[in-house]
PDB file of C-alpha atoms in Angstrom:
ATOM      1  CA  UNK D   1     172.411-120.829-151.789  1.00  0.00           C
ATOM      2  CA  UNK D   2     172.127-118.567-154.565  1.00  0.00           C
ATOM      3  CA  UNK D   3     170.974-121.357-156.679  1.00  0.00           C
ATOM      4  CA  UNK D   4     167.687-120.860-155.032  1.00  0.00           C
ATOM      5  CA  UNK D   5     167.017-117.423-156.364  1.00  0.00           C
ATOM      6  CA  UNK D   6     166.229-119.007-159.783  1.00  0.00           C
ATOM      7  CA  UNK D   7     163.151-119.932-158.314  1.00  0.00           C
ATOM      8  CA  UNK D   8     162.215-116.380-157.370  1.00  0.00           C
ATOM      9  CA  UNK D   9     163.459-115.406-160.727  1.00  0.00           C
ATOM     10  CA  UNK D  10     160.787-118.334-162.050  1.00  0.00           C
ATOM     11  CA  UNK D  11     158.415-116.936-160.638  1.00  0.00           C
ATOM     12  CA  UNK D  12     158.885-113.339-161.927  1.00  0.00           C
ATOM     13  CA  UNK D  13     159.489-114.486-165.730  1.00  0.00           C
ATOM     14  CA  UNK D  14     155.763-116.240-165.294  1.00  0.00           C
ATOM     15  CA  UNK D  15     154.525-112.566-163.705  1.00  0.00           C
ATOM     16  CA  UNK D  16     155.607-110.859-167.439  1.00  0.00           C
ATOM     17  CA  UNK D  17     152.277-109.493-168.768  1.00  0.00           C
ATOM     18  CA  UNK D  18     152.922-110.170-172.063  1.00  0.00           C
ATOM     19  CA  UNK D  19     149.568-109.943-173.395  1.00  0.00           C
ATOM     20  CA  UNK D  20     148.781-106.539-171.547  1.00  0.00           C
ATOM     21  CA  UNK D  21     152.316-105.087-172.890  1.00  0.00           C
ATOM     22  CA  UNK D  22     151.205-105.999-176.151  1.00  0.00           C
ATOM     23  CA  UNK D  23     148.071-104.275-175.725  1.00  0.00           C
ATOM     24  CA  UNK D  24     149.710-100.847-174.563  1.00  0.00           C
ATOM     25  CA  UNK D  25     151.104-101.104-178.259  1.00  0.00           C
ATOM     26  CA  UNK D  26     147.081-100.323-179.322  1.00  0.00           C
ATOM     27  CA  UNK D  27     146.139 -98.883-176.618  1.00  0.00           C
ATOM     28  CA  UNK D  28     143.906-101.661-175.513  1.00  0.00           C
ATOM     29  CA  UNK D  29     143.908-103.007-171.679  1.00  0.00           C
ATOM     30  CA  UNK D  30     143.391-106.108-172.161  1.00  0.00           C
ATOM     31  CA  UNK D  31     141.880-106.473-168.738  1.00  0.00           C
ATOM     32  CA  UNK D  32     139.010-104.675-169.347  1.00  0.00           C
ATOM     33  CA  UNK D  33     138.215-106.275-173.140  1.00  0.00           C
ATOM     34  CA  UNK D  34     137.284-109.890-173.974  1.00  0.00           C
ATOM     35  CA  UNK D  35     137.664-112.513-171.403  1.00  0.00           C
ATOM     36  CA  UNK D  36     140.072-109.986-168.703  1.00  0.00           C
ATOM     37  CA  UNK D  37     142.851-112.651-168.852  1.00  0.00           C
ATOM     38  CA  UNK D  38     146.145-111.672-169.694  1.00  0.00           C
ATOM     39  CA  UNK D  39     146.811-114.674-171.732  1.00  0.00           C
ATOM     40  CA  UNK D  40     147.199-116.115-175.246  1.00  0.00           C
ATOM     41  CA  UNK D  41     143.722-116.203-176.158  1.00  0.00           C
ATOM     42  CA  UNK D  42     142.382-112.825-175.119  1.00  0.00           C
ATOM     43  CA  UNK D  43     145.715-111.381-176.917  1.00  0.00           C
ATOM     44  CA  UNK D  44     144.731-112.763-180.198  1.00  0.00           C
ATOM     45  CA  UNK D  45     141.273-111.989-179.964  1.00  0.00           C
ATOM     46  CA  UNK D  46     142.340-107.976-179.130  1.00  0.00           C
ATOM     47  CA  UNK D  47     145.234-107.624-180.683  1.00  0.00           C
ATOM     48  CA  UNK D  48     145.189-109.910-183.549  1.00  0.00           C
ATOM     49  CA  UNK D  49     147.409-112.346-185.295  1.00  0.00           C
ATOM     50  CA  UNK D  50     151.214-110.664-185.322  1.00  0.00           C
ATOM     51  CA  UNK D  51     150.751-109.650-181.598  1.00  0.00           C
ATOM     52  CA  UNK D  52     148.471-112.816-180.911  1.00  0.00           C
ATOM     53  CA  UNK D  53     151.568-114.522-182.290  1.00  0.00           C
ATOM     54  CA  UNK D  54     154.219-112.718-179.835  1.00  0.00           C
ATOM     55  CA  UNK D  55     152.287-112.878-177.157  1.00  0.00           C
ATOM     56  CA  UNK D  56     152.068-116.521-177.682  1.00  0.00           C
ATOM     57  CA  UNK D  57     155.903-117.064-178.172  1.00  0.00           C
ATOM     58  CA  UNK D  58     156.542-114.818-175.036  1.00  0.00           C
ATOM     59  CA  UNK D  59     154.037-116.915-172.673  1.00  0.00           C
ATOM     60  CA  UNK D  60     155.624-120.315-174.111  1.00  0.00           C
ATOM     61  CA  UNK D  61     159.129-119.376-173.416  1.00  0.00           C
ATOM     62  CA  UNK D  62     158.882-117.625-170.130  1.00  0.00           C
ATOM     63  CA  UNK D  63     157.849-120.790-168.980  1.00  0.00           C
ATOM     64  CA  UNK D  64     159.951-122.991-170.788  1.00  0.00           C
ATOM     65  CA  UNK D  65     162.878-120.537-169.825  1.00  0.00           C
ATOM     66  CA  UNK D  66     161.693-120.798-165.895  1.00  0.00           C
ATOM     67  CA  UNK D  67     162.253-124.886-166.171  1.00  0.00           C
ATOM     68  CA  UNK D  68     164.889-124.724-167.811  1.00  0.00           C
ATOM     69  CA  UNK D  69     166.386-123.041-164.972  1.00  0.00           C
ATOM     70  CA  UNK D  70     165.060-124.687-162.562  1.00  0.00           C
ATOM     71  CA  UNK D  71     166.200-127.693-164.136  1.00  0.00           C
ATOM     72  CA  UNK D  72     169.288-126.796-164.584  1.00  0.00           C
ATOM     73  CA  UNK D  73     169.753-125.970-160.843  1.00  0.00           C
ATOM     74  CA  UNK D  74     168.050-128.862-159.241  1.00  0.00           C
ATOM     75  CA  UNK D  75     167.471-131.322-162.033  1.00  0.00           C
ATOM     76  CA  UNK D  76     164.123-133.082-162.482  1.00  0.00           C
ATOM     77  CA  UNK D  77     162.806-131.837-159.429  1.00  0.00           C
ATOM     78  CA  UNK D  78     163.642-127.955-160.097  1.00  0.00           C
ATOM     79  CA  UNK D  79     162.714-127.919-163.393  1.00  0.00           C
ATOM     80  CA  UNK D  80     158.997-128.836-162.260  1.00  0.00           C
ATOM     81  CA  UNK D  81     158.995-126.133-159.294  1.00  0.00           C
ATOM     82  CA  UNK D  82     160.397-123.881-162.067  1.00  0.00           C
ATOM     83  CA  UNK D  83     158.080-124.564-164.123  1.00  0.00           C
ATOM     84  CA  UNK D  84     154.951-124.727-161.882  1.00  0.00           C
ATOM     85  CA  UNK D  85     155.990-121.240-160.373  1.00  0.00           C
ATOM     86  CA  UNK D  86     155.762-119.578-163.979  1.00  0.00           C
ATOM     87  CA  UNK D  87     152.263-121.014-164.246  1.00  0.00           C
ATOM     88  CA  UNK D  88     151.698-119.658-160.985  1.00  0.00           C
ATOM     89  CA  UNK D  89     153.340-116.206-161.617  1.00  0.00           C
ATOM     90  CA  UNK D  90     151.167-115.476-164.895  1.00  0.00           C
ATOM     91  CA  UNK D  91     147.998-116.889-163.406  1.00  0.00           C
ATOM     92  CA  UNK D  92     148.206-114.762-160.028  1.00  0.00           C
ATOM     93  CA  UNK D  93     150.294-112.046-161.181  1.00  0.00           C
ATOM     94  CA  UNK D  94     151.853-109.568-158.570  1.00  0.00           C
ATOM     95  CA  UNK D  95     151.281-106.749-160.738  1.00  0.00           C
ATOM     96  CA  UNK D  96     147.799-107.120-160.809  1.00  0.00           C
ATOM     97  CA  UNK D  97     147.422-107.382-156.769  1.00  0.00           C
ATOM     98  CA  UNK D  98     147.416-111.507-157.653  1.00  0.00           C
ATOM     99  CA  UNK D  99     143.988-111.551-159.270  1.00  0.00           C
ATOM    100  CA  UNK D 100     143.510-114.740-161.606  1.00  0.00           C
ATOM    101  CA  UNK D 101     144.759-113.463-164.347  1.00  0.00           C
ATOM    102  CA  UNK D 102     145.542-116.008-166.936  1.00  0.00           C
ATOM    103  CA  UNK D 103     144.999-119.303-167.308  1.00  0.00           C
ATOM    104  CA  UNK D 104     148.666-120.779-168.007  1.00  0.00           C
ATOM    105  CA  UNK D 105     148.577-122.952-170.859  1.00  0.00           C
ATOM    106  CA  UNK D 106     150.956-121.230-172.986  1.00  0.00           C
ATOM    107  CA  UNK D 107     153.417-121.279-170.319  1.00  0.00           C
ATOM    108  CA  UNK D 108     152.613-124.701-169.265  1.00  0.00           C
ATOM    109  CA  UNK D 109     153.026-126.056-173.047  1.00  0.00           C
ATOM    110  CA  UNK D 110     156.709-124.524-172.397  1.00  0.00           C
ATOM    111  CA  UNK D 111     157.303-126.142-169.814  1.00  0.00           C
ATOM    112  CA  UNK D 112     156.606-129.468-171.045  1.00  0.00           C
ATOM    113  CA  UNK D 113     158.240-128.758-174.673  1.00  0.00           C
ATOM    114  CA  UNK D 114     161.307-128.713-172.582  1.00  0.00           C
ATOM    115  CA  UNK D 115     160.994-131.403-169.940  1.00  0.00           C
ATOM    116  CA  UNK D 116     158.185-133.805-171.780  1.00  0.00           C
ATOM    117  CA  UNK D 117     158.388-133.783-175.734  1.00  0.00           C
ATOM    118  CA  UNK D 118     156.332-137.008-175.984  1.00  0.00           C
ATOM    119  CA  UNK D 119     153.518-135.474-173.641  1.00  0.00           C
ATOM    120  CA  UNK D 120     153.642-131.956-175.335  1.00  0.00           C
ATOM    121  CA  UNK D 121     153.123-133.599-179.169  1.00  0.00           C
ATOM    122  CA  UNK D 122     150.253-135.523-177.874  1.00  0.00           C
ATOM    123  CA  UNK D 123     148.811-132.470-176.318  1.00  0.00           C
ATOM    124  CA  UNK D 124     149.144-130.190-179.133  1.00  0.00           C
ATOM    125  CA  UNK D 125     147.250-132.537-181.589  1.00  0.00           C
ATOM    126  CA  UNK D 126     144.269-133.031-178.940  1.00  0.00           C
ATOM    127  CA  UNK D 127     144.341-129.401-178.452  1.00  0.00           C
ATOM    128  CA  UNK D 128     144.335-128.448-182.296  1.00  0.00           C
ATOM    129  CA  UNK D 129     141.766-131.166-183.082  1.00  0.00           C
ATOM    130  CA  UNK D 130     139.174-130.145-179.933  1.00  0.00           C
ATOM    131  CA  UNK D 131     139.521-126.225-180.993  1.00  0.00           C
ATOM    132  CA  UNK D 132     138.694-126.976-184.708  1.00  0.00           C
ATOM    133  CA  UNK D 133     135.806-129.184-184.310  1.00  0.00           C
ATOM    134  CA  UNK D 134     134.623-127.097-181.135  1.00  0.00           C
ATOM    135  CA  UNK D 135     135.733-123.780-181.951  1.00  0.00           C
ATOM    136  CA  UNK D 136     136.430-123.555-177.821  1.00  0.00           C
ATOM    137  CA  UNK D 137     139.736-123.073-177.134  1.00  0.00           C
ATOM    138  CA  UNK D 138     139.049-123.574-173.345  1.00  0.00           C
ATOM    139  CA  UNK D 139     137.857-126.901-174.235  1.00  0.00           C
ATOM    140  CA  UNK D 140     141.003-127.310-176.078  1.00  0.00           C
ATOM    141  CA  UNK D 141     143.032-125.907-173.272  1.00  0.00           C
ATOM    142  CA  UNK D 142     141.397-128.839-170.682  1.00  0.00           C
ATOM    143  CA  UNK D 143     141.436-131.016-173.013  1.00  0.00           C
ATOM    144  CA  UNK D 144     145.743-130.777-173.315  1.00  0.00           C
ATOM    145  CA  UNK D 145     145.438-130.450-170.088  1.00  0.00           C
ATOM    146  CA  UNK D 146     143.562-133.952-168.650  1.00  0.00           C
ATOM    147  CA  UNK D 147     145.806-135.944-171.713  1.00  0.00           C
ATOM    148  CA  UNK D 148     149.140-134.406-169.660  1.00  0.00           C
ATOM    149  CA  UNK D 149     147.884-135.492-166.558  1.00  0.00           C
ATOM    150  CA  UNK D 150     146.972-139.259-168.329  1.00  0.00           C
ATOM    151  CA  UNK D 151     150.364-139.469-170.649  1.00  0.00           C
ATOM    152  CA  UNK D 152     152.779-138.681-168.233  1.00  0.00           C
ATOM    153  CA  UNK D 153     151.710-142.430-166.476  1.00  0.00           C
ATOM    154  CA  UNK D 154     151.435-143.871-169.937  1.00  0.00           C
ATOM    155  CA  UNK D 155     154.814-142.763-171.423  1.00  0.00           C
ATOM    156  CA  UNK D 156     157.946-143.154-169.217  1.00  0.00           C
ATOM    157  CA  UNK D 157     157.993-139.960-167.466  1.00  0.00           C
ATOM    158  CA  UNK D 158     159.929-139.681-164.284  1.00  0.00           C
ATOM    159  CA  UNK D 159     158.036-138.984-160.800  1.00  0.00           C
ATOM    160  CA  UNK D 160     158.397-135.779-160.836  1.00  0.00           C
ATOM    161  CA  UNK D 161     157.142-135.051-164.703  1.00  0.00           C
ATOM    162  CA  UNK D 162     154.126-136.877-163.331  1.00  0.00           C
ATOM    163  CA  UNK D 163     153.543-134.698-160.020  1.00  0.00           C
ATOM    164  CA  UNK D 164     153.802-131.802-162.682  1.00  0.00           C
ATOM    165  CA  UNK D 165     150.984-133.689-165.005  1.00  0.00           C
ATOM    166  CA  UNK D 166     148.644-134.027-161.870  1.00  0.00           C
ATOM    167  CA  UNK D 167     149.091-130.176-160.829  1.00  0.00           C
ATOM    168  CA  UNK D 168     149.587-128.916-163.539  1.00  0.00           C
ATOM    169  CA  UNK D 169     146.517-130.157-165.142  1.00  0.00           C
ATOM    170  CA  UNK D 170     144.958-129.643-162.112  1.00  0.00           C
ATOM    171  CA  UNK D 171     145.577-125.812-161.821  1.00  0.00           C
ATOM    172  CA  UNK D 172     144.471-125.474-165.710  1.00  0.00           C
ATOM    173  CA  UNK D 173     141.368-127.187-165.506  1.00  0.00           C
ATOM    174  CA  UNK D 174     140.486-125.129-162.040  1.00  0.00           C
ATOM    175  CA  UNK D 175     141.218-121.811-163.574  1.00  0.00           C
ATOM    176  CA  UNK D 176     138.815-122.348-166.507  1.00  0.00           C
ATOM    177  CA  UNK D 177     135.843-122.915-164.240  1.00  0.00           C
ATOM    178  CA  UNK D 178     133.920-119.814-165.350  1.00  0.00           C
ATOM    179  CA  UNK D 179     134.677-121.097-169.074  1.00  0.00           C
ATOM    180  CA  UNK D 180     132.565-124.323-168.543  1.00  0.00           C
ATOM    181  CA  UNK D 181     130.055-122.230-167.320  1.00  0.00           C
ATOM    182  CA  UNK D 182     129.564-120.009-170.017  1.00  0.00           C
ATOM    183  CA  UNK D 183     129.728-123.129-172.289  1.00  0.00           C
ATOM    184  CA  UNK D 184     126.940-124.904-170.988  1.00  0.00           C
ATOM    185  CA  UNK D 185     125.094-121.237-171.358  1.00  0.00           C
ATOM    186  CA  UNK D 186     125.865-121.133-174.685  1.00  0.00           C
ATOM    187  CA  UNK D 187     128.137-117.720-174.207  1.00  0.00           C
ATOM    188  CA  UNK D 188     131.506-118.964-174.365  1.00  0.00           C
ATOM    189  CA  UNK D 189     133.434-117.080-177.065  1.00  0.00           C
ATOM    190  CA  UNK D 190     134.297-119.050-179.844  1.00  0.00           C
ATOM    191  CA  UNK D 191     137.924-118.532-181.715  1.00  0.00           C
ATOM    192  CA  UNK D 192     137.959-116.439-184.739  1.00  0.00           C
ATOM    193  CA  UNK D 193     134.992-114.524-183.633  1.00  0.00           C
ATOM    194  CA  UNK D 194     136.397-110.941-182.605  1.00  0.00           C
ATOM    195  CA  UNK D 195     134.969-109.623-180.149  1.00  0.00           C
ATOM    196  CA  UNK D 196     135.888-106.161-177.970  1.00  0.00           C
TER     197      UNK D 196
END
């Protein structure tokens, strides 16, 4: 029975605000700067490279950590659940009265470093390439996102790695709704443009 707690514990590793600890350092709340997101992106764009760069390891291994567990516990099965409830954690966060928040890609490219090395190189390289000829790392972030939802039928992913590449996906591309938005308006902030 206990066993089940990790998932509560999942949960509350995703619900770390990273970025906005990061930003007490400067005295900078991130939620009222940038984009408002607690994430990756907004951290690098506030805070800058070194904290960018923590902020960045800390969202990647809180959900790679939350898997892990999960996997651990239940196998296959957990370690998606694990894994999804991260994601879910840092993109609703309690702390914040579970406004969207962030958009969980970091997290979610933990989670399938861990469970789906195949998928995550695949996803990286789209991501990287999209970013530097876009300069969008939204567009980079759906991109990843729609080539984890294709690759996990192409490569020889279990079921359950490919209910994870279906909501997963899913739940990033939904979250950056007001990002294609301000794309097609030509006001989407483009990476390595600072901006307070």
């Amino acid at each position: 029975m206990l066993r089940y707690l990790i998932f509560i514990l999942a949960y509350c590793l995703g619900a770390i605000p990273f970025a906005y600890l990061a930003g007490l350092l400067k005295g900078i709340d991130v939620r009222r700067h940038g984009s408002g997101n607690i994430g990756t992106t907004n951290a690098f764009r506030l805070l800058g490279v070194k904290l960018g760069i923590s902020v960045l390891i800390g969202d990647f291994m809180k959900g790679a950590l939350a898997a892990g567990l999960g996997y651990w516990a239940f196998g296959a099965w957990g370690g998606i659940a694990g894994g999804l409830l991260a994601m879910a954690g840092h993109s609703w966060n309690p702390l914040f009265g579970f406004r969207p928040s962030g958009k969980g890609v970091a997290a979610g490219f933990g989670i399938i470093t861990l469970l789906m090395p195949k998928v995550m190189f695949l996803a990286i390289a789209l991501f990287i390439a999209v970013v530097w000829v876009t300069r969008y790392v939204s567009m980079g972030s759906v991109v990843a996102a729609l080539s984890v939802a294709i690759s996990v039928f192409i490569f020889p992913e279990p079921l359950p790695y490919r209910i994870f590449g279906l909501v997963g996906a899913s739940l990033v591309i939904i979250l950056h709704r007001s990002n294609f938005k301000r794309v097609l308006n030509g006001t989407e902030h483009k990476f390595g443009k600072k901006k307070m």
